[in-house]
Amino acid sequence: MARFTSALLKLRASNLWEIATVLKAGVKEESNYRRIRRFLSDYEVGFAELGRLLMRLLPQKPPYKAVLDRTEWHFGETPVNILVVGIAHKGIAFPISWTVLPSGGSSSAEDHRRALQRFFEVVDPEDIEVVLGDREFISAGWLRWLQTKEIPFAVRLRSDRKIRLSPEGSSLPTRMFARPLPLPTEKVLDGTRHLFGTDGEHVEVQVVMRRIAAPSSGEDQFLILAT
């Protein structure tokens, strides 16, 4: 383990063949490579213990801003889709727990719940100030689950996401409420609004919005959050 860690620090690479060249002097590279592979194939990583180690290294004390995001890496030509929960600190998200998704593309509400439950094996839910997520993490079922757990959240909405004042009322895209805003003002919609999912499930949220670009800029003009 010491030689392996030293090789990682010297080479700043995770390619096993490269590590094998410096793992142990006087030993054939092929032998070093097989030894590394045997170790990695037989060793079960305790992700909760690893998460606790990462928490001890984190320059941050509770309450924490937890960030949920999905990233894709490639192992050779094979895409690896990973759902990560990190802690925000001075503009950087430090990964604490993660789960590999079985397929590419977006993640589901069940994936989000499973990722956060693994995160809670390391971090006490009472230490969470807010869970942050981008526009992928806006399903009504997922947000209702956070509410039942009494976990505060702020999740970005697409500008075409429709909201209702009541479950039976008419719906309008969120951008209709944000269009009158000048740069860089923000607005909190009165009361709660209803977000509906594809299965008819809905959740009550408060909606906050800000114009972040001029209409002629060609960029996404609004930052709209459900909280």
Short mmCIF file of C-alpha atoms in Angstrom, two decimals:
data_model
loop_
_atom_site.label_atom_id
_atom_site.label_comp_id
_atom_site.label_asym_id
_atom_site.label_seq_id
_atom_site.Cartn_x
_atom_site.Cartn_y
_atom_site.Cartn_z
CA MET A 1 0.00 0.00 0.00
CA ALA A 2 2.85 2.41 0.83
CA ARG A 3 4.59 1.73 -2.49
CA PHE A 4 1.32 2.07 -4.39
CA THR A 5 0.51 5.41 -2.70
CA SER A 6 4.04 6.69 -3.32
CA ALA A 7 3.78 5.76 -7.00
CA LEU A 8 0.49 7.62 -7.33
CA LEU A 9 2.04 10.75 -5.81
CA LYS A 10 5.17 10.58 -7.98
CA LEU A 11 3.46 9.82 -11.28
CA ARG A 12 0.21 11.75 -10.71
CA ALA A 13 -1.46 9.09 -12.82
CA SER A 14 -3.78 6.17 -12.10
CA ASN A 15 -2.74 4.00 -15.07
CA LEU A 16 -1.80 0.65 -13.52
CA TRP A 17 0.88 -0.10 -16.11
CA GLU A 18 2.62 3.20 -15.30
CA ILE A 19 2.43 2.50 -11.56
CA ALA A 20 3.86 -0.98 -12.14
CA THR A 21 7.04 0.53 -13.62
CA VAL A 22 7.95 2.20 -10.30
CA LEU A 23 6.18 0.01 -7.73
CA LYS A 24 9.14 -2.12 -6.66
CA ALA A 25 12.67 -1.99 -8.04
CA GLY A 26 14.21 -5.26 -9.26
CA VAL A 27 10.81 -6.81 -10.02
CA LYS A 28 9.50 -7.26 -13.54
CA GLU A 29 6.85 -4.75 -14.56
CA GLU A 30 4.48 -7.60 -15.49
CA SER A 31 4.80 -9.04 -11.98
CA ASN A 32 4.13 -5.67 -10.38
CA TYR A 33 1.12 -5.21 -12.66
CA ARG A 34 -0.36 -8.60 -11.73
CA ARG A 35 0.22 -7.89 -8.04
CA ILE A 36 -1.64 -4.58 -8.29
CA ARG A 37 -4.54 -6.18 -10.13
CA ARG A 38 -4.84 -8.99 -7.58
CA PHE A 39 -4.90 -6.48 -4.75
CA LEU A 40 -7.56 -4.31 -6.37
CA SER A 41 -9.76 -7.26 -7.35
CA ASP A 42 -9.70 -8.80 -3.86
CA TYR A 43 -9.97 -5.64 -1.78
CA GLU A 44 -13.45 -4.40 -0.83
CA VAL A 45 -13.52 -0.66 -0.30
CA GLY A 46 -15.45 0.47 2.78
CA PHE A 47 -17.05 3.57 1.28
CA ALA A 48 -18.52 4.75 4.58
CA GLU A 49 -15.06 4.60 6.19
CA LEU A 50 -13.58 6.38 3.17
CA GLY A 51 -16.25 9.06 3.44
CA ARG A 52 -15.46 9.60 7.12
CA LEU A 53 -11.77 9.99 6.25
CA LEU A 54 -12.65 12.58 3.60
CA MET A 55 -14.79 14.43 6.16
CA ARG A 56 -11.82 14.64 8.52
CA LEU A 57 -9.75 16.20 5.72
CA LEU A 58 -12.48 18.69 4.81
CA PRO A 59 -11.70 22.31 5.84
CA GLN A 60 -15.34 22.88 6.77
CA LYS A 61 -17.51 22.49 9.85
CA PRO A 62 -21.29 21.95 10.01
CA PRO A 63 -23.79 23.04 8.92
CA TYR A 64 -22.95 21.79 5.43
CA LYS A 65 -24.18 22.69 1.98
CA ALA A 66 -24.55 19.31 0.23
CA VAL A 67 -24.26 19.31 -3.56
CA LEU A 68 -25.78 16.56 -5.71
CA ASP A 69 -24.41 16.21 -9.24
CA ARG A 70 -23.82 13.63 -11.94
CA THR A 71 -20.55 13.22 -13.80
CA GLU A 72 -19.35 10.90 -16.54
CA TRP A 73 -15.85 9.45 -16.76
CA HIS A 74 -14.39 7.00 -19.26
CA PHE A 75 -12.55 3.79 -18.48
CA GLY A 76 -10.91 3.26 -21.85
CA GLU A 77 -13.86 3.56 -24.21
CA THR A 78 -16.41 2.56 -21.56
CA PRO A 79 -18.44 5.48 -20.12
CA VAL A 80 -18.92 5.38 -16.34
CA ASN A 81 -21.91 7.37 -15.08
CA ILE A 82 -21.44 8.51 -11.46
CA LEU A 83 -23.83 10.25 -9.08
CA VAL A 84 -21.86 12.23 -6.49
CA VAL A 85 -22.79 13.95 -3.23
CA GLY A 86 -20.26 16.53 -2.11
CA ILE A 87 -19.90 19.36 0.38
CA ALA A 88 -19.49 22.90 -0.90
CA HIS A 89 -16.59 24.93 0.46
CA LYS A 90 -15.50 28.27 -1.06
CA GLY A 91 -16.81 27.47 -4.50
CA ILE A 92 -15.51 23.88 -4.62
CA ALA A 93 -17.55 20.72 -4.07
CA PHE A 94 -15.57 18.06 -2.19
CA PRO A 95 -16.94 14.56 -3.05
CA ILE A 96 -17.88 12.56 0.04
CA SER A 97 -19.98 9.70 -1.32
CA TRP A 98 -20.92 8.44 -4.76
CA THR A 99 -22.70 5.66 -6.57
CA VAL A 100 -22.17 4.29 -10.07
CA LEU A 101 -25.33 4.32 -12.17
CA PRO A 102 -26.13 1.22 -14.24
CA SER A 103 -26.58 3.15 -17.50
CA GLY A 104 -25.78 6.43 -19.18
CA GLY A 105 -28.08 9.43 -19.35
CA SER A 106 -29.95 11.18 -16.58
CA SER A 107 -30.59 9.75 -13.13
CA SER A 108 -33.92 8.92 -11.48
CA ALA A 109 -35.54 10.01 -8.21
CA GLU A 110 -34.70 6.60 -6.75
CA ASP A 111 -31.03 7.12 -7.70
CA HIS A 112 -31.08 10.48 -5.92
CA ARG A 113 -32.57 8.98 -2.75
CA ARG A 114 -30.07 6.13 -2.74
CA ALA A 115 -27.13 8.53 -3.20
CA LEU A 116 -28.26 10.75 -0.33
CA GLN A 117 -28.89 7.79 1.98
CA ARG A 118 -25.31 6.64 1.40
CA PHE A 119 -24.18 10.20 2.17
CA PHE A 120 -26.10 10.04 5.46
CA GLU A 121 -24.02 7.04 6.51
CA VAL A 122 -21.23 9.60 6.88
CA VAL A 123 -22.98 12.92 7.58
CA ASP A 124 -25.80 13.43 10.08
CA PRO A 125 -28.91 14.82 8.31
CA GLU A 126 -29.22 17.41 11.10
CA ASP A 127 -25.87 18.85 9.98
CA ILE A 128 -27.22 19.70 6.51
CA GLU A 129 -27.99 23.37 5.92
CA VAL A 130 -29.30 22.76 2.39
CA VAL A 131 -29.15 20.25 -0.46
CA LEU A 132 -28.30 21.89 -3.78
CA GLY A 133 -29.04 20.42 -7.20
CA ASP A 134 -29.16 21.43 -10.85
CA ARG A 135 -32.07 21.03 -13.26
CA GLU A 136 -31.72 17.24 -13.40
CA PHE A 137 -32.85 16.93 -9.78
CA ILE A 138 -36.35 18.38 -9.99
CA SER A 139 -38.73 15.41 -9.89
CA ALA A 140 -41.75 15.95 -7.65
CA GLY A 141 -41.27 12.60 -5.89
CA TRP A 142 -37.66 13.39 -5.03
CA LEU A 143 -38.49 16.83 -3.61
CA ARG A 144 -41.37 15.39 -1.58
CA TRP A 145 -39.00 12.79 -0.15
CA LEU A 146 -36.65 15.58 0.98
CA GLN A 147 -39.59 17.36 2.60
CA THR A 148 -40.67 14.24 4.52
CA LYS A 149 -37.09 13.95 5.81
CA GLU A 150 -37.19 17.66 6.78
CA ILE A 151 -34.09 18.32 4.65
CA PRO A 152 -33.91 21.88 3.24
CA PHE A 153 -33.22 22.09 -0.49
CA ALA A 154 -32.67 24.61 -3.28
CA VAL A 155 -32.96 23.03 -6.72
CA ARG A 156 -32.72 24.84 -10.03
CA LEU A 157 -35.76 24.73 -12.32
CA ARG A 158 -35.82 24.92 -16.10
CA SER A 159 -37.40 28.11 -17.38
CA ASP A 160 -40.04 26.04 -19.19
CA ARG A 161 -41.02 24.07 -16.05
CA LYS A 162 -44.71 24.70 -15.38
CA ILE A 163 -45.97 25.67 -11.94
CA ARG A 164 -49.48 26.10 -10.51
CA LEU A 165 -50.86 28.22 -7.71
CA SER A 166 -53.18 25.34 -6.73
CA PRO A 167 -53.40 21.65 -7.73
CA GLU A 168 -56.50 22.35 -9.83
CA GLY A 169 -55.41 25.71 -11.24
CA SER A 170 -53.91 26.52 -14.62
CA SER A 171 -50.16 26.13 -15.12
CA LEU A 172 -47.61 28.56 -16.54
CA PRO A 173 -43.89 28.19 -17.33
CA THR A 174 -41.67 29.75 -14.69
CA ARG A 175 -40.13 32.14 -17.25
CA MET A 176 -43.51 33.92 -17.51
CA PHE A 177 -43.07 35.08 -13.90
CA ALA A 178 -39.39 35.96 -14.38
CA ARG A 179 -39.63 37.97 -17.62
CA PRO A 180 -40.57 41.31 -15.99
CA LEU A 181 -37.42 41.24 -13.82
CA PRO A 182 -34.63 43.70 -14.73
CA LEU A 183 -30.97 42.83 -14.20
CA PRO A 184 -29.92 41.80 -11.55
CA THR A 185 -33.02 41.87 -9.34
CA GLU A 186 -34.66 38.83 -7.81
CA LYS A 187 -38.15 37.90 -6.73
CA VAL A 188 -39.82 35.43 -4.40
CA LEU A 189 -43.25 34.35 -5.62
CA ASP A 190 -45.97 34.80 -3.02
CA GLY A 191 -47.07 31.65 -1.22
CA THR A 192 -46.29 28.17 -2.44
CA ARG A 193 -46.50 26.77 -5.96
CA HIS A 194 -47.23 23.25 -7.15
CA LEU A 195 -44.75 21.32 -9.27
CA PHE A 196 -46.20 18.32 -11.07
CA GLY A 197 -44.28 15.24 -12.17
CA THR A 198 -44.85 13.10 -15.25
CA ASP A 199 -46.83 10.60 -13.16
CA GLY A 200 -49.22 13.24 -11.82
CA GLU A 201 -47.43 13.46 -8.46
CA HIS A 202 -46.98 17.01 -7.21
CA VAL A 203 -45.09 18.90 -4.53
CA GLU A 204 -45.54 22.33 -2.95
CA VAL A 205 -42.47 24.55 -3.10
CA GLN A 206 -41.50 28.16 -2.83
CA VAL A 207 -40.08 29.64 -6.04
CA VAL A 208 -37.28 32.22 -6.16
CA MET A 209 -36.03 33.78 -9.40
CA ARG A 210 -33.42 36.18 -10.71
CA ARG A 211 -32.56 37.51 -14.15
CA ILE A 212 -28.88 36.74 -14.80
CA ALA A 213 -28.48 37.83 -18.43
CA ALA A 214 -29.93 40.40 -20.80
CA PRO A 215 -32.63 39.16 -23.20
CA SER A 216 -30.35 39.79 -26.19
CA SER A 217 -27.36 37.88 -24.77
CA GLY A 218 -28.37 34.48 -26.17
CA GLU A 219 -27.60 32.88 -22.77
CA ASP A 220 -29.91 31.29 -20.23
CA GLN A 221 -31.52 34.44 -18.86
CA PHE A 222 -32.93 33.28 -15.52
CA LEU A 223 -31.86 31.51 -12.36
CA ILE A 224 -35.01 29.92 -10.96
CA LEU A 225 -35.00 27.86 -7.77
CA ALA A 226 -37.50 25.63 -6.03
CA THR A 227 -36.95 25.63 -2.29
#
